[in-house]
C-alpha positions as YAML, in Angstrom:
chain: A
units: angstrom
residues:
- id: 1
  name: MET
  ca: [-32.18, 28.08, -82.77]
- id: 2
  name: ALA
  ca: [-33.03, 24.39, -82.97]
- id: 3
  name: LYS
  ca: [-30.87, 21.54, -81.77]
- id: 4
  name: LYS
  ca: [-29.86, 19.13, -84.51]
- id: 5
  name: ILE
  ca: [-28.93, 15.48, -84.89]
- id: 6
  name: MET
  ca: [-28.19, 13.70, -88.16]
- id: 7
  name: CYS
  ca: [-28.44, 10.03, -89.14]
- id: 8
  name: MET
  ca: [-26.05, 8.85, -91.85]
- id: 9
  name: GLY
  ca: [-25.33, 5.34, -93.08]
- id: 10
  name: THR
  ca: [-22.43, 3.35, -94.42]
- id: 11
  name: SER
  ca: [-24.68, 2.48, -97.37]
- id: 12
  name: SER
  ca: [-28.31, 2.49, -98.45]
- id: 13
  name: HIS
  ca: [-30.84, 0.33, -96.55]
- id: 14
  name: VAL
  ca: [-29.00, 0.30, -93.22]
- id: 15
  name: GLY
  ca: [-31.94, 1.81, -91.32]
- id: 16
  name: LYS
  ca: [-31.46, 5.59, -91.55]
- id: 17
  name: SER
  ca: [-35.13, 6.31, -92.21]
- id: 18
  name: ILE
  ca: [-36.35, 4.10, -89.37]
- id: 19
  name: LEU
  ca: [-33.89, 5.54, -86.86]
- id: 20
  name: THR
  ca: [-34.80, 9.07, -87.93]
- id: 21
  name: THR
  ca: [-38.48, 8.22, -87.48]
- id: 22
  name: ALA
  ca: [-37.80, 6.72, -84.05]
- id: 23
  name: LEU
  ca: [-35.88, 9.79, -82.90]
- id: 24
  name: CYS
  ca: [-38.71, 12.04, -84.08]
- id: 25
  name: ARG
  ca: [-41.15, 10.03, -81.96]
- id: 26
  name: ILE
  ca: [-38.88, 10.03, -78.92]
- id: 27
  name: PHE
  ca: [-38.42, 13.80, -79.02]
- id: 28
  name: TYR
  ca: [-42.13, 14.33, -79.67]
- id: 29
  name: ARG
  ca: [-43.04, 12.26, -76.61]
- id: 30
  name: ARG
  ca: [-40.63, 14.39, -74.59]
- id: 31
  name: GLY
  ca: [-42.62, 17.45, -75.53]
- id: 32
  name: LYS
  ca: [-40.21, 18.86, -78.10]
- id: 33
  name: ARG
  ca: [-41.31, 20.68, -81.25]
- id: 34
  name: VAL
  ca: [-39.40, 18.30, -83.49]
- id: 35
  name: VAL
  ca: [-39.28, 18.22, -87.29]
- id: 36
  name: PRO
  ca: [-37.70, 15.70, -89.72]
- id: 37
  name: PHE
  ca: [-35.52, 16.80, -92.61]
- id: 38
  name: LYS
  ca: [-33.87, 15.22, -95.64]
- id: 39
  name: ALA
  ca: [-32.20, 17.58, -98.09]
- id: 40
  name: GLN
  ca: [-32.59, 15.37, -101.14]
- id: 41
  name: ASN
  ca: [-34.64, 12.26, -101.82]
- id: 42
  name: MET
  ca: [-34.71, 9.96, -104.83]
- id: 43
  name: ALA
  ca: [-38.05, 8.20, -105.21]
- id: 44
  name: LEU
  ca: [-40.40, 7.40, -108.05]
- id: 45
  name: ASN
  ca: [-43.54, 7.78, -105.94]
- id: 46
  name: SER
  ca: [-44.04, 11.03, -104.08]
- id: 47
  name: TYR
  ca: [-46.48, 12.38, -101.52]
- id: 48
  name: VAL
  ca: [-48.57, 15.44, -102.40]
- id: 49
  name: THR
  ca: [-49.08, 17.90, -99.56]
- id: 50
  name: ARG
  ca: [-52.23, 19.87, -98.79]
- id: 51
  name: ASP
  ca: [-50.71, 22.74, -100.81]
- id: 52
  name: GLY
  ca: [-50.12, 20.49, -103.84]
- id: 53
  name: ASP
  ca: [-46.35, 20.17, -103.36]
- id: 54
  name: GLU
  ca: [-44.46, 16.90, -103.92]
- id: 55
  name: MET
  ca: [-42.12, 15.44, -101.31]
- id: 56
  name: GLY
  ca: [-40.61, 12.11, -100.29]
- id: 57
  name: ARG
  ca: [-42.83, 9.60, -98.51]
- id: 58
  name: ALA
  ca: [-40.27, 8.74, -95.82]
- id: 59
  name: GLN
  ca: [-40.51, 12.27, -94.45]
- id: 60
  name: VAL
  ca: [-44.29, 11.89, -94.33]
- id: 61
  name: ALA
  ca: [-43.94, 8.94, -91.94]
- id: 62
  name: GLN
  ca: [-41.37, 10.89, -89.95]
- id: 63
  name: ALA
  ca: [-43.72, 13.87, -89.75]
- id: 64
  name: GLU
  ca: [-46.45, 11.62, -88.39]
- id: 65
  name: ALA
  ca: [-44.00, 10.34, -85.76]
- id: 66
  name: ALA
  ca: [-43.27, 13.97, -84.88]
- id: 67
  name: GLY
  ca: [-46.99, 14.70, -84.50]
- id: 68
  name: MET
  ca: [-47.23, 17.14, -87.37]
- id: 69
  name: GLU
  ca: [-48.52, 17.55, -90.90]
- id: 70
  name: PRO
  ca: [-46.01, 16.95, -93.74]
- id: 71
  name: MET
  ca: [-44.64, 20.04, -95.46]
- id: 72
  name: VAL
  ca: [-42.21, 20.48, -98.30]
- id: 73
  name: ASP
  ca: [-39.56, 22.17, -96.13]
- id: 74
  name: MET
  ca: [-38.90, 18.68, -94.75]
- id: 75
  name: ASN
  ca: [-37.65, 17.54, -98.18]
- id: 76
  name: PRO
  ca: [-36.78, 20.49, -100.43]
- id: 77
  name: VAL
  ca: [-35.19, 18.45, -103.24]
- id: 78
  name: LEU
  ca: [-36.83, 15.38, -104.78]
- id: 79
  name: LEU
  ca: [-35.46, 13.40, -107.72]
- id: 80
  name: LYS
  ca: [-38.01, 11.22, -109.53]
- id: 81
  name: PRO
  ca: [-36.30, 8.72, -111.88]
- id: 82
  name: THR
  ca: [-37.59, 8.74, -115.45]
- id: 83
  name: GLY
  ca: [-35.23, 6.11, -116.92]
- id: 84
  name: ASN
  ca: [-31.93, 6.15, -118.80]
- id: 85
  name: SER
  ca: [-30.10, 7.74, -115.84]
- id: 86
  name: CYS
  ca: [-32.43, 10.75, -115.92]
- id: 87
  name: SER
  ca: [-34.72, 12.19, -113.27]
- id: 88
  name: GLN
  ca: [-37.39, 14.81, -112.93]
- id: 89
  name: VAL
  ca: [-36.00, 17.40, -110.52]
- id: 90
  name: VAL
  ca: [-38.49, 18.77, -108.00]
- id: 91
  name: ILE
  ca: [-37.46, 21.82, -105.94]
- id: 92
  name: MET
  ca: [-39.63, 22.90, -103.01]
- id: 93
  name: GLY
  ca: [-42.41, 20.67, -104.28]
- id: 94
  name: LYS
  ca: [-42.45, 21.99, -107.87]
- id: 95
  name: PRO
  ca: [-40.93, 20.30, -110.97]
- id: 96
  name: VAL
  ca: [-38.16, 22.34, -112.59]
- id: 97
  name: GLY
  ca: [-37.32, 19.92, -115.42]
- id: 98
  name: ASN
  ca: [-35.68, 16.63, -116.36]
- id: 99
  name: MET
  ca: [-31.93, 16.18, -116.04]
- id: 100
  name: SER
  ca: [-29.39, 13.43, -116.55]
- id: 101
  name: ALA
  ca: [-27.43, 12.30, -113.52]
- id: 102
  name: LYS
  ca: [-24.36, 14.08, -114.90]
- id: 103
  name: GLU
  ca: [-26.24, 17.32, -115.54]
- id: 104
  name: TYR
  ca: [-27.67, 17.31, -112.04]
- id: 105
  name: HIS
  ca: [-24.58, 16.32, -110.07]
- id: 106
  name: GLN
  ca: [-22.08, 18.38, -112.03]
- id: 107
  name: GLY
  ca: [-24.17, 21.44, -112.78]
- id: 108
  name: TYR
  ca: [-27.33, 21.83, -110.74]
- id: 109
  name: SER
  ca: [-27.01, 20.20, -107.32]
- id: 110
  name: LEU
  ca: [-25.12, 23.08, -105.73]
- id: 111
  name: LYS
  ca: [-27.82, 25.46, -106.96]
- id: 112
  name: ALA
  ca: [-30.39, 23.16, -105.38]
- id: 113
  name: PHE
  ca: [-28.49, 23.45, -102.11]
- id: 114
  name: GLU
  ca: [-29.65, 27.05, -101.88]
- id: 115
  name: ALA
  ca: [-33.22, 25.75, -101.50]
- id: 116
  name: VAL
  ca: [-31.93, 23.34, -98.86]
- id: 117
  name: LYS
  ca: [-30.40, 26.18, -96.85]
- id: 118
  name: GLU
  ca: [-33.56, 28.28, -97.11]
- id: 119
  name: ALA
  ca: [-35.72, 25.39, -95.87]
- id: 120
  name: LEU
  ca: [-33.34, 24.73, -93.00]
- id: 121
  name: GLY
  ca: [-33.45, 28.38, -92.04]
- id: 122
  name: ARG
  ca: [-37.21, 28.27, -91.65]
- id: 123
  name: LEU
  ca: [-37.14, 25.03, -89.67]
- id: 124
  name: ASP
  ca: [-34.34, 26.31, -87.46]
- id: 125
  name: ARG
  ca: [-36.47, 29.34, -86.64]
- id: 126
  name: ASP
  ca: [-39.73, 27.50, -85.94]
- id: 127
  name: TYR
  ca: [-38.75, 24.25, -84.15]
- id: 128
  name: ASP
  ca: [-36.84, 23.03, -81.10]
- id: 129
  name: THR
  ca: [-35.20, 20.03, -82.72]
- id: 130
  name: ILE
  ca: [-34.37, 18.98, -86.28]
- id: 131
  name: VAL
  ca: [-33.72, 15.28, -86.96]
- id: 132
  name: ILE
  ca: [-31.88, 15.01, -90.26]
- id: 133
  name: GLU
  ca: [-31.51, 11.99, -92.53]
- id: 134
  name: GLY
  ca: [-28.67, 11.50, -94.98]
- id: 135
  name: ALA
  ca: [-28.70, 9.31, -98.09]
- id: 136
  name: GLY
  ca: [-26.57, 6.40, -99.23]
- id: 137
  name: SER
  ca: [-23.04, 6.87, -97.92]
- id: 138
  name: PRO
  ca: [-21.22, 10.11, -97.08]
- id: 139
  name: ALA
  ca: [-17.96, 8.60, -98.31]
- id: 140
  name: GLU
  ca: [-18.63, 8.19, -102.04]
- id: 141
  name: VAL
  ca: [-15.48, 9.96, -103.22]
- id: 142
  name: ASN
  ca: [-16.69, 10.21, -106.83]
- id: 143
  name: LEU
  ca: [-19.86, 12.06, -105.78]
- id: 144
  name: LYS
  ca: [-18.70, 13.95, -102.72]
- id: 145
  name: ALA
  ca: [-17.89, 17.30, -104.35]
- id: 146
  name: ASN
  ca: [-21.53, 17.77, -105.36]
- id: 147
  name: ASP
  ca: [-23.26, 15.79, -102.60]
- id: 148
  name: ILE
  ca: [-25.86, 18.02, -100.93]
- id: 149
  name: VAL
  ca: [-27.52, 15.49, -98.63]
- id: 150
  name: ASN
  ca: [-24.79, 14.19, -96.33]
- id: 151
  name: MET
  ca: [-21.71, 15.93, -94.93]
- id: 152
  name: ARG
  ca: [-22.43, 19.22, -96.66]
- id: 153
  name: VAL
  ca: [-25.59, 19.48, -94.55]
- id: 154
  name: ALA
  ca: [-23.86, 18.31, -91.36]
- id: 155
  name: LYS
  ca: [-21.05, 20.84, -91.80]
- id: 156
  name: TYR
  ca: [-23.46, 23.64, -92.68]
- id: 157
  name: LEU
  ca: [-25.38, 23.04, -89.44]
- id: 158
  name: ASN
  ca: [-22.46, 21.78, -87.34]
- id: 159
  name: ALA
  ca: [-24.77, 18.85, -86.56]
- id: 160
  name: PRO
  ca: [-23.62, 15.80, -84.58]
- id: 161
  name: VAL
  ca: [-23.81, 12.65, -86.69]
- id: 162
  name: LEU
  ca: [-24.80, 9.06, -85.91]
- id: 163
  name: LEU
  ca: [-23.20, 6.67, -88.41]
- id: 164
  name: ILE
  ca: [-25.29, 3.53, -88.96]
- id: 165
  name: ALA
  ca: [-24.24, 0.12, -90.27]
- id: 166
  name: ASP
  ca: [-26.36, -2.98, -90.92]
- id: 167
  name: ILE
  ca: [-24.76, -6.01, -89.26]
- id: 168
  name: ASP
  ca: [-27.43, -8.32, -90.71]
- id: 169
  name: ARG
  ca: [-25.76, -7.99, -94.12]
- id: 170
  name: GLY
  ca: [-22.27, -8.67, -92.77]
- id: 171
  name: GLY
  ca: [-19.25, -6.40, -93.00]
- id: 172
  name: ALA
  ca: [-20.59, -3.83, -90.55]
- id: 173
  name: LEU
  ca: [-17.25, -3.24, -88.82]
- id: 174
  name: ALA
  ca: [-15.38, -2.82, -92.09]
- id: 175
  name: SER
  ca: [-18.11, -0.47, -93.32]
- id: 176
  name: LEU
  ca: [-17.93, 1.72, -90.22]
- id: 177
  name: VAL
  ca: [-14.14, 1.90, -90.08]
- id: 178
  name: GLY
  ca: [-13.82, 2.29, -93.84]
- id: 179
  name: THR
  ca: [-16.38, 5.10, -93.97]
- id: 180
  name: LEU
  ca: [-14.60, 6.99, -91.19]
- id: 181
  name: GLU
  ca: [-11.26, 6.56, -92.96]
- id: 182
  name: LEU
  ca: [-12.65, 8.07, -96.16]
- id: 183
  name: LEU
  ca: [-14.07, 11.13, -94.42]
- id: 184
  name: ASP
  ca: [-12.06, 14.32, -94.04]
- id: 185
  name: GLU
  ca: [-10.83, 15.11, -90.55]
- id: 186
  name: ASP
  ca: [-13.37, 17.88, -89.96]
- id: 187
  name: GLU
  ca: [-16.12, 15.49, -91.07]
- id: 188
  name: ARG
  ca: [-14.94, 12.71, -88.75]
- id: 189
  name: GLU
  ca: [-15.09, 15.15, -85.85]
- id: 190
  name: LEU
  ca: [-18.84, 15.51, -86.43]
- id: 191
  name: VAL
  ca: [-19.43, 11.76, -86.02]
- id: 192
  name: LYS
  ca: [-20.40, 11.37, -82.38]
- id: 193
  name: GLY
  ca: [-21.75, 7.82, -82.37]
- id: 194
  name: LEU
  ca: [-21.71, 4.53, -84.26]
- id: 195
  name: VAL
  ca: [-24.89, 2.47, -84.54]
- id: 196
  name: ILE
  ca: [-24.80, -1.26, -85.28]
- id: 197
  name: ASN
  ca: [-28.30, -1.93, -86.55]
- id: 198
  name: LYS
  ca: [-30.31, -5.14, -86.98]
- id: 199
  name: PHE
  ca: [-28.24, -7.27, -84.59]
- id: 200
  name: ARG
  ca: [-29.94, -10.49, -83.55]
- id: 201
  name: GLY
  ca: [-28.91, -13.06, -80.97]
- id: 202
  name: ASP
  ca: [-26.68, -12.99, -77.90]
- id: 203
  name: VAL
  ca: [-25.34, -9.46, -77.50]
- id: 204
  name: SER
  ca: [-22.30, -10.76, -75.62]
- id: 205
  name: LEU
  ca: [-21.06, -12.17, -78.92]
- id: 206
  name: LEU
  ca: [-20.80, -8.58, -80.13]
- id: 207
  name: THR
  ca: [-18.53, -7.43, -77.30]
- id: 208
  name: PRO
  ca: [-15.20, -8.08, -79.11]
- id: 209
  name: ALA
  ca: [-16.46, -6.04, -82.06]
- id: 210
  name: LEU
  ca: [-17.46, -3.15, -79.81]
- id: 211
  name: ASP
  ca: [-14.08, -3.23, -78.06]
- id: 212
  name: PHE
  ca: [-12.38, -3.17, -81.46]
- id: 213
  name: LEU
  ca: [-14.44, -0.19, -82.61]
- id: 214
  name: GLU
  ca: [-13.66, 1.77, -79.45]
- id: 215
  name: LYS
  ca: [-9.93, 1.25, -79.94]
- id: 216
  name: LYS
  ca: [-9.93, 1.76, -83.71]
- id: 217
  name: THR
  ca: [-12.09, 4.86, -83.84]
...
């Protein structure tokens, strides 16, 4: 059984993909058989594997960092926007049809999670370490019931979570504390570390913020 670690963010573009890539490289250099994983990606442009399957490009870069060839088990669900709040749904590298956001989130996503679990089962069997990337925020209360890429994955695997915020945009402390407040208690227990990303300047200026986070969380 593989060890797992999961990178989630307080929002999109906080650095989840880069941190996941970095962890893959670190574990690879330590001699681990490491594999990246993201349950669901949304991207217009996909990568086509040697077997002709489509997957997200971020996991391709992560696979390279892990010293391995990309494979669709790394990204079992891909949503390719087609316009008007619709996407082409790709499961295990193969298109299954176009769906509106409502159709997907309220009717199909939990079915897609079965493919996620099957892919994870194979990776868990074949690798030492799985580095998992979430998407957006795990605390979107309007989407949470049908979210298959964040806490549903972490809870399924009992994976420790790193929660990442981007201090370059401002509001990082509020984002971290607010996200934790919106999570259920069993979800908060999985969060084992907070990452303040993209800090520039004198790190001593950050000390009061770190002290606050330690007391608040």
